[in-house]
Coordinates of C-alpha atoms in Angstrom, one line a residue:
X1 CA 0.0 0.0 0.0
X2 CA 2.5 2.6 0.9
X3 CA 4.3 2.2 -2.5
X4 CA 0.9 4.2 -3.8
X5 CA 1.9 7.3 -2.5
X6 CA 5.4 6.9 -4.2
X7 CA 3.2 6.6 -7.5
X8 CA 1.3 9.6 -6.8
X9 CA 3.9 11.8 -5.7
X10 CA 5.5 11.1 -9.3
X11 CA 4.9 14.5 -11.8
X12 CA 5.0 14.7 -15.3
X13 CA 8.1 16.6 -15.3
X14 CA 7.7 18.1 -18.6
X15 CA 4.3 19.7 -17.9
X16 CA 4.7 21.1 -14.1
X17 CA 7.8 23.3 -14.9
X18 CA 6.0 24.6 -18.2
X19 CA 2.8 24.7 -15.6
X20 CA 5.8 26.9 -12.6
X21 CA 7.4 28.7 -15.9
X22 CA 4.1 30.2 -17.1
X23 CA 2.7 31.0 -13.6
X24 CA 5.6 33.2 -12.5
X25 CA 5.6 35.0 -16.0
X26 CA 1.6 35.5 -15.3
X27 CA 1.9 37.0 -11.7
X28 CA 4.9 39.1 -12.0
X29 CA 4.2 40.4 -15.3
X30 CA 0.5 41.5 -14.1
X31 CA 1.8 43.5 -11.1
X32 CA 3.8 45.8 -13.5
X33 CA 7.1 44.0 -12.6
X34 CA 10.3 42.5 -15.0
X35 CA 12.7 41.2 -12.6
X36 CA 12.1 38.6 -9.7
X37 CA 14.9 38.4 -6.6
X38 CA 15.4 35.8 -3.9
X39 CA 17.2 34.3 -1.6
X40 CA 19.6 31.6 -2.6
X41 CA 20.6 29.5 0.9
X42 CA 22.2 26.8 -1.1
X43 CA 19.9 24.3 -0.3
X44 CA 17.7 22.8 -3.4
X45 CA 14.4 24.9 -3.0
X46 CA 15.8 27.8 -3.3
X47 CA 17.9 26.3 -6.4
X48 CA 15.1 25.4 -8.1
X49 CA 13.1 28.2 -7.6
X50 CA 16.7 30.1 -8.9
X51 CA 16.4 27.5 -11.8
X52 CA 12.8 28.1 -12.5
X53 CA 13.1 32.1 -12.9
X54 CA 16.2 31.7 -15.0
X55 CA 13.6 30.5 -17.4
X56 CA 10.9 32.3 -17.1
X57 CA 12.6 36.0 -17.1
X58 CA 16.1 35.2 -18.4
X59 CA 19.0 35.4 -16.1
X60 CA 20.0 38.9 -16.2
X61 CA 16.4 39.5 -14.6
X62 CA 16.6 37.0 -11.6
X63 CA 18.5 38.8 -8.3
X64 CA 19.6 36.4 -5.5
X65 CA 21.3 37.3 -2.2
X66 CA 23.3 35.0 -0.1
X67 CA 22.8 35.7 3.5
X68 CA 25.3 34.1 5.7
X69 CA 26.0 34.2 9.3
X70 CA 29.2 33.1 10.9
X71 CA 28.0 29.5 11.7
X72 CA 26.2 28.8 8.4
X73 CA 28.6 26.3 6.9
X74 CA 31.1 27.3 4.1
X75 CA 29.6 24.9 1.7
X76 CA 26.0 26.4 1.6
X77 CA 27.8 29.4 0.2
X78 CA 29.8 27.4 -2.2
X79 CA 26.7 25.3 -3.3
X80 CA 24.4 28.8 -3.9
X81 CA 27.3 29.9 -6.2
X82 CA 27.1 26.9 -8.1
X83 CA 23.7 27.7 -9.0
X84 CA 24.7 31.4 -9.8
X85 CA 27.5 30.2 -11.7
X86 CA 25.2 27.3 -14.1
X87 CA 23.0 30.0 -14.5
X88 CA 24.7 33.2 -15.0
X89 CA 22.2 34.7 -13.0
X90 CA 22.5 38.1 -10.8
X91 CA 24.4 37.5 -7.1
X92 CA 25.1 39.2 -4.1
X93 CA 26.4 38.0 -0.8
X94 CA 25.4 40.3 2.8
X95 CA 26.8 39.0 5.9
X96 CA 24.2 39.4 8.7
X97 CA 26.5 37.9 11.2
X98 CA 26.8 42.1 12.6
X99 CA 23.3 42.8 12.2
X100 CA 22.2 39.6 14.3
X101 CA 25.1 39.7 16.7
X102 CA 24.1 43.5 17.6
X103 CA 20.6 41.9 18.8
X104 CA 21.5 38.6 20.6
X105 CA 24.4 40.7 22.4
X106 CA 21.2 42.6 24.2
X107 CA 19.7 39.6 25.1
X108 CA 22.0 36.7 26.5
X109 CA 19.2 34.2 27.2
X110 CA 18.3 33.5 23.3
X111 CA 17.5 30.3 22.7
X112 CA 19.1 28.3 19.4
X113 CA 14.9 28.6 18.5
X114 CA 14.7 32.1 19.4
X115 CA 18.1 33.0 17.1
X116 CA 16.9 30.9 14.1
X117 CA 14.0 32.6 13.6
X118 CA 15.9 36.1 14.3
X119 CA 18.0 35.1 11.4
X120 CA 15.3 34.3 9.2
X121 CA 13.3 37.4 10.0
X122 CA 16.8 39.3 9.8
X123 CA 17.6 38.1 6.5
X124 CA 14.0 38.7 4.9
X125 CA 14.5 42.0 5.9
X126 CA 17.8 42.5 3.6
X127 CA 15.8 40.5 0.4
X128 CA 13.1 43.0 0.7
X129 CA 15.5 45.9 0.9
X130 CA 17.0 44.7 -2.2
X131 CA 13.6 43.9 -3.6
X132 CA 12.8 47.9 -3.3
X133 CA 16.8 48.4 -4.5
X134 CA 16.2 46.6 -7.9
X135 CA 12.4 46.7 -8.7
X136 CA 12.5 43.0 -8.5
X137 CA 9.7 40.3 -6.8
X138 CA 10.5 38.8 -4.3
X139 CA 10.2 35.3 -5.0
X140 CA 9.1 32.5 -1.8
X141 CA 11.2 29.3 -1.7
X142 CA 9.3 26.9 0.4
X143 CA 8.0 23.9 -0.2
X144 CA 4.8 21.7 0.4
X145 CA 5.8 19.6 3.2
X146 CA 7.2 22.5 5.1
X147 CA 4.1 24.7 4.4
X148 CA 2.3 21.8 5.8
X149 CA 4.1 21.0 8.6
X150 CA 5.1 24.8 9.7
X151 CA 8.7 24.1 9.4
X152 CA 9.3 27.7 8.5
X153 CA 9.3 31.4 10.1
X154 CA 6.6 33.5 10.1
X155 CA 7.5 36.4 8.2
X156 CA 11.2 35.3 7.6
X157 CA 11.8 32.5 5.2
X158 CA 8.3 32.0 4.5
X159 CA 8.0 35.8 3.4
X160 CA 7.4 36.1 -0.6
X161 CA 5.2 37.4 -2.6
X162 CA 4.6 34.8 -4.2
X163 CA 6.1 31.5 -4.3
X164 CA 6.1 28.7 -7.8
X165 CA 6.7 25.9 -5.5
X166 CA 4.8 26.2 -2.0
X167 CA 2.2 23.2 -4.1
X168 CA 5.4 21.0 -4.6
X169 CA 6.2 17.9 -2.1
X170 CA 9.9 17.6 -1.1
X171 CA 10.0 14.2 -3.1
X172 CA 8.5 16.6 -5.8
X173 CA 10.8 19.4 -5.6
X174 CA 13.9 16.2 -5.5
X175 CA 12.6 15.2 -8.6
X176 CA 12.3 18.3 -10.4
X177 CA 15.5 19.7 -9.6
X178 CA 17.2 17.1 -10.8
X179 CA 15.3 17.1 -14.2
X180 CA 16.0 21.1 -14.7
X181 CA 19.8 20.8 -14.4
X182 CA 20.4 21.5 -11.0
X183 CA 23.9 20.9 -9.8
X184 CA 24.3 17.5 -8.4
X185 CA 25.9 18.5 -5.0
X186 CA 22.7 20.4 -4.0
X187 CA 20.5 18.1 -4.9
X188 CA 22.4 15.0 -2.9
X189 CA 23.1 16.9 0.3
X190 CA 21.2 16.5 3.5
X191 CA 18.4 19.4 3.7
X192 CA 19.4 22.1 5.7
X193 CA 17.7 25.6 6.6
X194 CA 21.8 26.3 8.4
X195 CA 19.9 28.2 11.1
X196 CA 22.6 27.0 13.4
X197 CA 26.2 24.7 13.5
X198 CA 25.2 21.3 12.7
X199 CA 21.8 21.5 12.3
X200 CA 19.6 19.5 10.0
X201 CA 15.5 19.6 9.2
X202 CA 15.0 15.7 9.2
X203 CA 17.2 15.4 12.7
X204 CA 14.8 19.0 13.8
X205 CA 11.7 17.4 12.9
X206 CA 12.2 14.1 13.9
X207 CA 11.5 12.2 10.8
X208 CA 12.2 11.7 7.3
X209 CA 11.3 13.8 4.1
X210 CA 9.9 11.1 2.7
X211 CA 7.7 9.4 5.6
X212 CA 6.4 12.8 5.8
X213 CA 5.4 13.6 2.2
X214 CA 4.1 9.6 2.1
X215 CA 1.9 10.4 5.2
X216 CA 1.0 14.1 4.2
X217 CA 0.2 12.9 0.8
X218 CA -2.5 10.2 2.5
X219 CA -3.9 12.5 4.9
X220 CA -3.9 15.5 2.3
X221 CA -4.4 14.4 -1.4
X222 CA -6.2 10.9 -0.5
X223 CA -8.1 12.7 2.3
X224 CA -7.5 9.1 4.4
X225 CA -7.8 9.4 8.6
X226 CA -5.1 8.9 10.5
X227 CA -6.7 5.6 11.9
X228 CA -6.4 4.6 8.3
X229 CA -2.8 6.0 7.5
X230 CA -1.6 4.0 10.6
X231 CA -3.3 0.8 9.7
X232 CA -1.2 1.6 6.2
X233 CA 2.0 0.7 8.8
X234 CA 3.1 3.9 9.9
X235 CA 4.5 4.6 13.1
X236 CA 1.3 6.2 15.1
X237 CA 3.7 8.5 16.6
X238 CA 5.1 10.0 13.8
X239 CA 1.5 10.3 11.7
X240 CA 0.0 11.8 14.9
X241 CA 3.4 14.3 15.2
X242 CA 2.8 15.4 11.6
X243 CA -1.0 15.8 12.4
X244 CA -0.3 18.1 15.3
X245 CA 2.4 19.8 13.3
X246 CA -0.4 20.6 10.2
X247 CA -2.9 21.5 13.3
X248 CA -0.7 24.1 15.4
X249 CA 0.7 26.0 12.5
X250 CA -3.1 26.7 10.8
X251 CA -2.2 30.2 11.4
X252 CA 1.1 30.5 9.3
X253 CA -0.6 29.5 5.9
X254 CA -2.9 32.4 6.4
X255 CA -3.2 36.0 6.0
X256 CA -3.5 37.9 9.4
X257 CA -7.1 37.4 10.7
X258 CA -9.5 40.9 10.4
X259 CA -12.6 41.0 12.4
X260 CA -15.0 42.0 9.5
X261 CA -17.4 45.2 10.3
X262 CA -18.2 46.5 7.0
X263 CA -20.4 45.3 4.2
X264 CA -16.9 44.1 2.2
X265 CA -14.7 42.8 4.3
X266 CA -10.5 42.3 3.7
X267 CA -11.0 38.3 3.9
X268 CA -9.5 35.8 1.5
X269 CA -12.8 36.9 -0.4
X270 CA -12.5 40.0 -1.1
X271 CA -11.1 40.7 -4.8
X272 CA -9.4 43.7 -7.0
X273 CA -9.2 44.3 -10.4
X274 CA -5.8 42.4 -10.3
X275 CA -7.6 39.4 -9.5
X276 CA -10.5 39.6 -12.1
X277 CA -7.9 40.9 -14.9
X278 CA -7.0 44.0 -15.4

């Protein structure tokens, strides 16, 4: 049984990056922008969302910006500018290591958590600066299993406006990346958001990439209960874990909440002429 979620993870390759290619094109062009920028970690979403604009704009219209700190490790740089370099796209590398270090220096109890998602926020903050600086979108990098499970920061990596693979799977985005030409050593290396020395998202999460897009893609796409998933032969723990995860970070994969008052209210209803066409 559990090799059917394998076979329905599989994408036609072909069509979904024509389907990503023409969907960036559509909702950048509409807003009255050219050039798209984002922020290349060296890990493989960011690579192939890199990979993906290249395409869509050309490469002298896509702006990344590398965002170290002085613990990220010295092959996530070298790995983004393998990407820069295949693609001859547009690079930059800020060092937030002074900017952070100013903060944590005022507060002495942060937590590895609490610095994390400082970093994140910190380094959103210099895309969107350079967003303004070049007139470029700012494209989001994160995928389906993360949006799920809430394995990002609110308004730091998960910050875009919009985002051509937040529909992808991590088995998905695997698979893709590897079909659009993205260098080998990114796509091979253990998933990493490099928040701190060491640090890993399987080992942070507690499971595997691909038990979690297997029992995601139950729950989610096949719409099973988790009585049923389990009975499939997955650990209860783990299914429960992932079903707590999807529960508790609800609020992430919204807009803020606004108490609506007036005849029209500012919900995920409401619609402008950009929506309709303009």
């Amino acid at each position: 049984m559990k090799n059917s979620a394998a076979e329905g993870l599989k994408l036609d390759l072909k069509t979904t990056e024509e389907i990503l290619v023409n969907f960036l094109r559509e909702e950048v062009y509409k807003t009255g922008f050219k050039k798209v920028i984002l922020g290349l970690s060296g890990g493989i979403d960011s690579a192939l969302v890199a990979f993906l604009a290249a395409k869509a704009f050309g490469p002298e219209n896509v702006y990344t910006v590398m965002m170290p700190y002085k613990t990220s490790s010295r092959e996530s740089v070298e790995h983004a500018e393998l990407v820069v370099k295949a693609l001859g796209i547009n690079s930059k590398k800020v060092e937030i290591t002074p900017m952070a270090d100013a903060y944590f220096a005022m507060n002495e109890d942060m937590s590895s958590l609490r610095k994390g998602n400082y970093m994140a926020r910190t380094r959103m903050c210099v895309l969107f600066d350079n967003s303004a600086k070049e007139g470029a979108m700012v494209l989001g990098t994160s995928n389906k299993t993360e949006i799920l499970l809430g394995y990002s920061t609110q308004f730091g990596d998960s910050a875009a406006a919009i985002n051509p693979i937040g529909d992808l799977y991590k088995a998905q985005v695997w698979a893709l990346s590897e079909y659009m030409g993205v260098p080998g050593e990114v796509v091979n290396k253990k998933p990493s958001a490099d928040l701190w020395e060491g640090q890993t998202d399987e080992q942070e999460l507690g499971f595997s990439y691909q038990t979690a897009d297997e029992v995601l893609y139950y729950l989610i796409e096949e719409r099973l209960t988790p009585e049923e998933v389990i009975k499939m032969g997955y650990d209860e723990k783990v299914v429960n874990a992932i079903i707590r995860k999807i529960k508790l970070s609800q609020y992430k994969r919204k807009l803020p909440v606004i108490a609506n008052v007036s005849k029209r209210g500012m919900g995920n209803n409401f619609k402008f002429s950009r929506d309709w066409g303009m």
